[in-house]
Amino acid sequence: MVEFPKSFFFGSATSATQCEGAHTAYDKGADIWDLWYEQEPFKFHDEIGPGTTSTFYEHYQSDIQLLKATGHNSFRTSISWSRLFPKGYGEINEDAVRFYKDVFQELKANGIEPFVNLYHFDMPAALQEIGGWENRQVVAYYQAYAKTCFTLFHEEVKHWFTFNEPIVHVECGYLSCYHYPCKVDPKAAVQVAYHTALASALAIREYHKIDKEGKIGIVLNLTPAYPRSDHPADVKAATIAELFANKSFLDPSVKGEYDPMLVEIIRKHDLMPTYTQEDLQVIKENRVDFLGVNYYQPVRVCAKANMPNPDAPFTPEYYFDRYEMPGRKMNPYRGWEIYPKGIYDIAMNIRDNYGNIEWMITENGMGVENEERFRKDGRIEDDYRIAFFKDHLTWLAKGIKEGSHCIGYHVWTFIDCWSWLNAYKNRYGLVELNLATQERIIKKSGRWFKELAEHHGFE
Ligand code: BGP
């Protein structure tokens, strides 16, 4: 039997943009995903945009019943900044206040603990126009937005996150063109990363002034970097990959400071951001109470085969090559390696190097194409997903047994949701969504999840 503590949180995660729908209704302001899908020159992404979702905005009451029916005792979603403040600041949208208040109250009334994130890749369009995270003023707007959320909802919400996967908006928006504003500008990327860490610390400061009982953290996508061999050059490559992928946010969030080696590299490439000593003090003094970890895949690296081009725009891969380990297990649909032991390595890293801080898995899941072919008697029989969860949970339970302070496991995701670049190609849900009819059908994994939560484990 693989067992978890009685107090363990078993739930799932989603985000506002990916499930709410009503993306231009009820006075919501546009965010960068509306720009990405609707504005030139990005219009070539004319697949399905964020307007087509499971419309949680209208279905939240019945969806919360479905959460209950699948055994959830917790659920993570996010607040859409541009729904609450259509321009990012100033006038508040009362319909959004009502909606979020209702959602959080309804969750509590059904015994489901809300875990609420403030920012999931969704910068309000009006603030992107003034430079988004590159602009220090936007940090102040975020701080005000965070304070408003804590003031409005602190009675219902006792678990908050400041950001989801901040390294993703840095890399995808400013080093490669996968998110708006689609720049390749390493100096801007570093400024954005620094402002994000500062914004997180300022939000934590606001929260601790308002509520002393609850907890606030940050969700990081930790990708353990494994070297090809124990040759020192490969090991160094992995150390540097870890610096950028993980430590860049893990260290300021948990330890209140940056790793000196990361700072040295940033300085060497002439990428230092504009900063002040006061800001660094804010980061030092306002650390997370707990941590959310999204785990999907590790990264395998080795020493560079060729000299990097010194004239190309900087990316972390200046210092390492990726390497495809023979025999590694892949998720063929999403192209991500499946390596369940990574979750244990993360548990040990947090235990040994981050003061054994309380943490939880905030996302773990398997995206699969054409799940239709696995339908039997009307339901999707996703045994592959159950196997995926079991493998990861087995390693997680081992980590907990060895002293890591993990308090919960949230799968990605509850109902099949819209994805940033893949729309509905890869389905992750415990519950199938029929986009045309909006019908929800619990998959085999959803039924299994209920058993898991009820028994605090599985055979
Ligand atoms: C994480 C994001 C989620 C979700 C998930 C699955 O990085 O926090 O929002 O999208 O990945 O990834 P994808 O939808 O790209 O397959």
XYZ file of C-alpha atoms and ligand atoms in Angstrom:
475
model
C 0.000 0.000 0.000
C 1.288 3.473 -0.917
C 0.020 5.724 1.858
C -0.212 9.440 2.582
C -0.973 11.334 5.796
C -4.636 11.768 6.754
C -4.326 15.566 6.390
C -2.924 15.289 2.839
C -4.471 17.511 0.155
C -5.661 15.556 -2.870
C -6.840 17.849 -5.613
C -6.321 19.229 -9.057
C -5.270 22.504 -10.612
C -6.373 24.830 -13.347
C -6.017 28.515 -14.145
C -8.459 31.316 -14.878
C -7.583 31.729 -18.560
C -7.687 28.001 -19.188
C -11.102 27.278 -17.720
C -13.208 30.392 -17.138
C -14.162 31.385 -20.666
C -16.223 34.598 -20.789
C -12.929 36.161 -21.774
C -14.420 39.395 -23.022
C -17.726 39.251 -21.148
C -18.820 40.473 -17.720
C -16.561 43.517 -18.038
C -13.336 41.539 -18.132
C -10.409 43.452 -19.628
C -8.212 41.869 -22.274
C -5.013 40.111 -21.276
C -1.982 39.113 -23.327
C -3.641 35.903 -24.508
C -6.302 37.939 -26.240
C -3.504 39.897 -27.905
C -1.706 36.698 -28.863
C -4.732 35.190 -30.524
C -6.469 38.222 -31.894
C -3.914 40.853 -32.817
C -1.570 41.153 -35.743
C 1.146 39.977 -36.169
C 0.253 37.033 -33.922
C -2.984 36.219 -35.652
C -1.380 33.232 -37.347
C -2.217 31.364 -34.138
C -5.753 31.276 -35.403
C -6.542 27.981 -33.763
C -8.800 27.889 -30.759
C -8.190 30.858 -28.456
C -8.997 31.454 -24.789
C -12.618 32.209 -25.652
C -13.343 28.487 -25.955
C -13.192 26.717 -22.596
C -15.283 24.679 -20.190
C -16.764 28.079 -19.139
C -16.182 27.640 -15.431
C -17.463 31.202 -15.124
C -20.954 29.929 -15.786
C -20.647 26.297 -14.655
C -18.767 26.720 -11.394
C -21.550 25.483 -9.155
C -22.032 22.193 -10.965
C -18.270 21.862 -11.495
C -17.726 22.142 -7.753
C -20.199 19.286 -7.303
C -18.095 17.319 -9.764
C -14.978 18.110 -7.720
C -16.765 16.632 -4.753
C -17.899 13.612 -6.745
C -14.279 12.891 -7.685
C -13.068 13.005 -4.084
C -11.273 16.384 -4.103
C -10.493 17.968 -0.743
C -8.615 20.846 -2.439
C -8.522 22.722 -5.733
C -6.153 25.254 -7.247
C -7.235 27.964 -9.610
C -6.137 31.530 -10.273
C -7.704 34.954 -10.196
C -7.623 36.724 -13.523
C -5.981 40.099 -12.875
C -7.705 41.682 -15.867
C -11.091 40.339 -14.773
C -10.736 41.979 -11.358
C -9.081 45.132 -12.701
C -9.927 45.451 -16.412
C -7.097 47.944 -16.882
C -4.785 46.278 -14.380
C -5.371 48.978 -11.756
C -7.951 51.576 -10.750
C -11.592 50.693 -11.077
C -12.558 47.262 -9.788
C -15.005 44.972 -11.605
C -17.765 44.129 -9.137
C -18.953 41.172 -11.185
C -15.506 39.599 -10.802
C -15.574 40.201 -7.037
C -18.926 38.458 -6.820
C -17.760 35.566 -9.001
C -14.544 34.818 -7.106
C -16.204 35.247 -3.714
C -18.947 32.795 -4.738
C -16.442 30.282 -6.075
C -14.317 30.327 -2.919
C -17.348 30.170 -0.624
C -18.892 27.339 -2.624
C -15.629 25.378 -2.477
C -15.410 25.824 1.309
C -19.063 24.888 1.757
C -18.322 21.626 -0.038
C -15.251 20.791 2.056
C -12.794 21.723 -0.693
C -9.833 23.887 0.305
C -9.157 26.628 -2.264
C -5.543 27.227 -3.293
C -5.510 30.514 -5.156
C -2.846 31.836 -7.453
C -2.588 35.493 -8.450
C -0.767 35.297 -11.758
C -0.779 32.484 -14.309
C 0.932 33.943 -17.417
C -1.903 36.483 -17.851
C -0.677 40.091 -17.871
C -3.521 42.588 -18.442
C -3.203 43.960 -21.991
C -3.347 47.563 -20.739
C -0.280 46.956 -18.573
C 1.587 45.110 -21.312
C 1.167 48.249 -23.374
C 3.288 50.133 -20.855
C 5.969 47.415 -20.876
C 4.523 44.652 -18.683
C 7.075 43.160 -16.279
C 9.851 45.267 -17.778
C 8.257 48.323 -16.168
C 8.849 48.850 -12.427
C 5.454 50.594 -12.208
C 3.757 47.306 -13.106
C 5.334 45.763 -9.988
C 3.513 48.418 -7.947
C 0.255 47.697 -9.787
C 0.669 43.983 -9.066
C 1.295 44.747 -5.396
C -1.953 46.750 -5.262
C -3.839 43.968 -7.078
C -2.467 41.366 -4.642
C -3.406 43.501 -1.644
C -6.943 43.881 -2.989
C -7.293 40.100 -3.399
C -6.060 39.428 0.134
C -8.407 42.062 1.551
C -11.418 40.781 -0.383
C -10.936 37.039 0.027
C -8.760 36.367 3.076
C -11.634 34.852 5.004
C -12.264 32.199 2.377
C -8.718 31.639 1.123
C -5.937 30.488 3.440
C -3.532 29.173 0.800
C -2.211 31.665 -1.735
C 0.385 31.644 -4.468
C 1.927 34.770 -5.934
C 2.898 33.331 -9.342
C 2.677 30.177 -11.402
C 5.918 29.097 -13.108
C 7.474 32.574 -13.398
C 10.454 31.251 -15.353
C 8.003 30.418 -18.150
C 6.869 33.998 -18.826
C 10.534 35.051 -18.700
C 11.736 32.444 -21.186
C 8.696 32.230 -23.441
C 8.081 35.972 -23.600
C 11.636 37.318 -23.714
C 14.060 34.593 -24.848
C 11.925 32.660 -27.313
C 8.719 33.590 -29.014
C 6.112 31.397 -27.299
C 4.260 34.027 -25.261
C 3.410 37.657 -25.875
C 5.338 40.007 -26.208
C 7.460 37.573 -28.207
C 10.835 39.298 -27.891
C 14.320 37.883 -27.981
C 15.949 40.247 -25.528
C 18.065 38.653 -22.768
C 18.518 41.937 -20.905
C 14.746 42.421 -20.772
C 14.382 38.760 -19.681
C 16.620 39.330 -16.652
C 14.785 42.549 -15.764
C 11.450 40.741 -16.022
C 12.701 37.871 -13.824
C 14.003 40.296 -11.220
C 10.804 42.367 -11.189
C 8.751 39.185 -10.847
C 10.752 38.005 -7.812
C 10.382 41.476 -6.304
C 6.630 41.550 -7.020
C 6.280 38.170 -5.321
C 8.121 39.412 -2.225
C 6.031 42.593 -2.084
C 2.821 40.552 -2.311
C 4.064 38.309 0.514
C 4.730 41.419 2.606
C 1.185 42.670 1.965
C -0.304 39.293 2.816
C 1.488 38.940 6.114
C 0.159 42.340 7.151
C -3.435 41.266 6.430
C -3.609 37.637 7.520
C -1.411 35.903 10.056
C -3.200 32.543 9.874
C -2.970 31.625 6.217
C 0.016 30.762 4.054
C 1.450 32.239 0.922
C 3.865 30.641 -1.518
C 4.943 30.542 -5.142
C 4.458 27.782 -7.725
C 7.674 26.791 -9.491
C 8.112 24.281 -12.280
C 11.159 22.459 -10.980
C 13.007 20.483 -13.633
C 15.881 18.527 -12.082
C 18.928 18.677 -14.376
C 20.780 15.379 -14.714
C 24.282 15.263 -16.229
C 25.121 12.754 -18.973
C 28.017 11.407 -16.890
C 29.962 12.216 -13.746
C 32.662 13.853 -15.820
C 33.240 17.288 -14.205
C 32.340 19.127 -17.435
C 28.954 17.376 -17.612
C 28.332 17.939 -13.908
C 29.117 21.635 -14.325
C 26.692 21.791 -17.259
C 23.951 20.370 -15.006
C 24.831 22.783 -12.199
C 24.398 25.737 -14.553
C 21.180 24.366 -16.047
C 19.794 24.098 -12.470
C 20.818 27.680 -11.767
C 18.658 29.053 -14.552
C 15.757 26.597 -14.590
C 15.257 26.184 -10.846
C 17.435 28.269 -8.552
C 16.641 31.544 -10.335
C 13.303 31.665 -8.483
C 13.719 28.990 -5.818
C 16.563 30.797 -4.067
C 15.065 34.292 -3.826
C 11.662 32.820 -2.886
C 12.859 30.457 -0.133
C 16.256 31.834 0.890
C 15.683 35.507 0.120
C 18.793 35.788 -2.010
C 20.263 34.877 -5.395
C 22.923 32.210 -5.880
C 26.271 34.079 -6.319
C 27.181 31.898 -9.312
C 24.009 32.954 -11.142
C 24.745 36.612 -10.418
C 28.320 36.163 -11.661
C 27.118 34.698 -14.980
C 24.510 37.437 -15.429
C 27.165 40.068 -14.734
C 29.665 38.430 -17.069
C 27.181 38.661 -19.934
C 26.412 42.269 -19.094
C 22.777 41.475 -18.282
C 22.455 42.883 -14.766
C 18.998 44.381 -14.189
C 18.279 47.788 -12.736
C 17.834 47.170 -9.006
C 18.075 48.901 -5.645
C 19.438 47.775 -2.287
C 15.973 48.420 -0.773
C 14.443 45.971 -3.247
C 17.003 43.324 -2.356
C 16.118 43.850 1.288
C 12.419 43.310 0.460
C 13.316 40.020 -1.238
C 15.437 39.010 1.740
C 12.779 39.773 4.342
C 9.651 38.445 2.619
C 10.032 34.774 1.858
C 7.418 32.169 1.066
C 5.647 30.195 3.816
C 5.394 27.176 1.580
C 6.149 26.126 -1.953
C 4.151 24.762 -4.889
C 5.992 22.494 -7.303
C 4.840 21.663 -10.802
C 6.650 18.572 -11.987
C 6.396 17.209 -15.489
C 9.868 16.330 -16.702
C 13.589 16.527 -15.963
C 16.246 17.953 -18.240
C 19.285 15.920 -19.359
C 22.373 17.910 -20.145
C 26.035 17.585 -21.057
C 29.040 19.817 -21.674
C 28.850 21.809 -24.892
C 30.182 20.025 -27.961
C 30.991 23.292 -29.755
C 32.032 26.737 -28.656
C 28.950 28.921 -28.185
C 28.532 31.805 -30.600
C 29.434 34.881 -28.510
C 27.424 37.155 -30.820
C 24.126 35.287 -30.545
C 21.572 36.614 -27.982
C 22.286 34.966 -24.641
C 20.323 31.935 -23.524
C 21.212 29.566 -20.663
C 22.201 27.026 -23.319
C 25.341 29.048 -23.844
C 26.643 26.754 -21.082
C 25.270 23.307 -21.883
C 23.820 21.039 -24.555
C 20.717 18.979 -24.077
C 21.187 15.283 -24.500
C 18.710 12.526 -25.225
C 19.382 9.713 -22.812
C 19.025 6.384 -24.617
C 16.064 4.381 -23.346
C 14.364 7.272 -21.611
C 10.584 6.979 -21.434
C 8.748 9.642 -23.393
C 5.222 10.943 -23.485
C 4.966 10.823 -27.293
C 2.118 13.353 -27.425
C 3.650 16.190 -25.461
C 7.271 15.210 -26.217
C 8.180 15.289 -22.516
C 10.221 12.658 -20.719
C 8.369 10.676 -18.065
C 10.678 10.223 -15.097
C 8.749 9.625 -11.857
C 11.888 9.490 -9.684
C 12.356 13.208 -10.419
C 9.631 13.928 -7.875
C 11.650 12.125 -5.181
C 14.824 13.997 -6.128
C 12.895 17.276 -5.769
C 11.602 16.141 -2.356
C 15.164 15.430 -1.229
C 16.477 18.707 -2.637
C 13.835 20.697 -0.741
C 14.497 18.692 2.434
C 18.263 19.009 2.301
C 18.927 22.380 0.644
C 15.847 24.503 1.330
C 15.352 24.102 5.078
C 12.806 21.297 4.611
C 10.173 23.936 3.883
C 6.563 22.773 3.573
C 5.651 22.154 -0.063
C 3.167 20.415 -2.296
C 2.876 19.161 -5.836
C 0.722 21.792 -7.535
C 0.751 20.158 -11.002
C 1.630 16.730 -12.320
C -0.105 15.101 -15.233
C -0.087 13.530 -18.642
C -1.348 15.201 -21.801
C -2.624 12.742 -24.403
C -3.914 13.249 -27.939
C -7.085 11.682 -29.343
C -8.292 10.120 -26.133
C -11.479 9.323 -27.992
C -9.905 6.039 -29.125
C -9.807 4.860 -25.490
C -13.566 5.247 -25.029
C -15.347 2.113 -23.790
C -19.027 2.052 -22.862
C -19.194 5.826 -23.095
C -16.188 6.597 -20.857
C -12.513 7.195 -21.498
C -10.501 4.371 -19.989
C -7.242 6.214 -19.382
C -5.228 3.485 -17.659
C -2.010 5.134 -18.894
C -2.844 8.220 -16.797
C -3.583 6.145 -13.694
C -0.225 4.389 -14.149
C 1.466 7.782 -14.523
C -0.076 9.062 -11.267
C 0.743 5.850 -9.394
C 4.393 5.916 -10.462
C 4.808 9.523 -9.357
C 2.892 9.047 -6.111
C 5.017 6.037 -5.200
C 8.182 8.147 -5.392
C 6.481 11.022 -3.593
C 5.422 8.754 -0.714
C 9.014 7.548 -0.403
C 10.199 11.170 -0.176
C 7.652 11.905 2.550
C 8.665 8.778 4.460
C 12.236 10.042 4.346
C 11.238 13.323 5.969
C 10.301 15.681 3.133
C 7.475 17.953 4.248
C 5.043 17.546 1.368
C 1.410 18.346 2.222
C -0.456 17.598 -0.982
C -0.693 16.424 -4.568
C -2.635 18.293 -7.243
C -2.958 16.756 -10.670
C -3.090 18.778 -13.837
C -5.985 19.035 -14.489
C -9.615 18.645 -13.401
C -11.742 19.082 -16.553
C -9.910 18.971 -19.923
C -8.801 22.561 -20.360
C -7.573 24.995 -22.960
C -3.806 25.201 -23.313
C -1.694 28.196 -24.273
C -0.137 26.828 -27.433
C -1.897 23.519 -27.989
C -5.533 24.487 -27.388
C -7.267 21.100 -26.948
C -4.748 18.850 -28.680
C -3.393 17.296 -25.485
C -6.017 16.401 -22.940
C -5.006 16.181 -19.264
C -8.302 16.047 -17.378
C -9.723 13.633 -14.828
C -12.956 14.659 -16.530
C -13.565 14.697 -20.268
C -14.950 17.860 -21.836
C -17.123 17.684 -24.922
C -16.390 21.107 -26.388
C -19.450 21.161 -28.608
C -22.018 20.247 -25.955
C -20.082 21.302 -22.821
C -20.901 17.865 -21.408
C -18.535 16.590 -18.707
C -17.883 12.853 -18.340
C -15.680 11.494 -15.549
C -12.818 9.430 -16.985
C -11.588 6.202 -15.411
C -8.785 8.254 -13.818
C -11.388 10.502 -12.175
C -13.032 7.503 -10.566
C -9.641 6.161 -9.524
C -8.741 9.574 -8.066
C -11.780 9.427 -5.797
C -10.611 6.085 -4.412
C -7.112 7.482 -3.952
C -8.369 10.473 -1.972
C -10.803 8.450 0.115
C -8.183 5.868 1.084
C -5.268 8.338 1.333
C -3.358 6.022 -0.947
C -3.609 2.997 -3.199
C -2.697 -0.691 -3.332
C 2.149 24.096 -17.026
C 1.183 25.240 -16.892
C -0.242 24.875 -17.107
C -0.495 23.803 -18.148
C 0.519 22.665 -18.088
C 0.463 21.686 -19.237
O 3.377 24.565 -17.405
O 1.284 25.826 -15.602
O -0.936 26.071 -17.336
O -0.733 24.322 -19.373
O 1.833 23.166 -18.010
O 1.181 22.142 -20.341
P 0.578 22.237 -21.817
O -0.779 22.771 -21.639
O 1.479 23.190 -22.528
O 0.649 20.862 -22.378
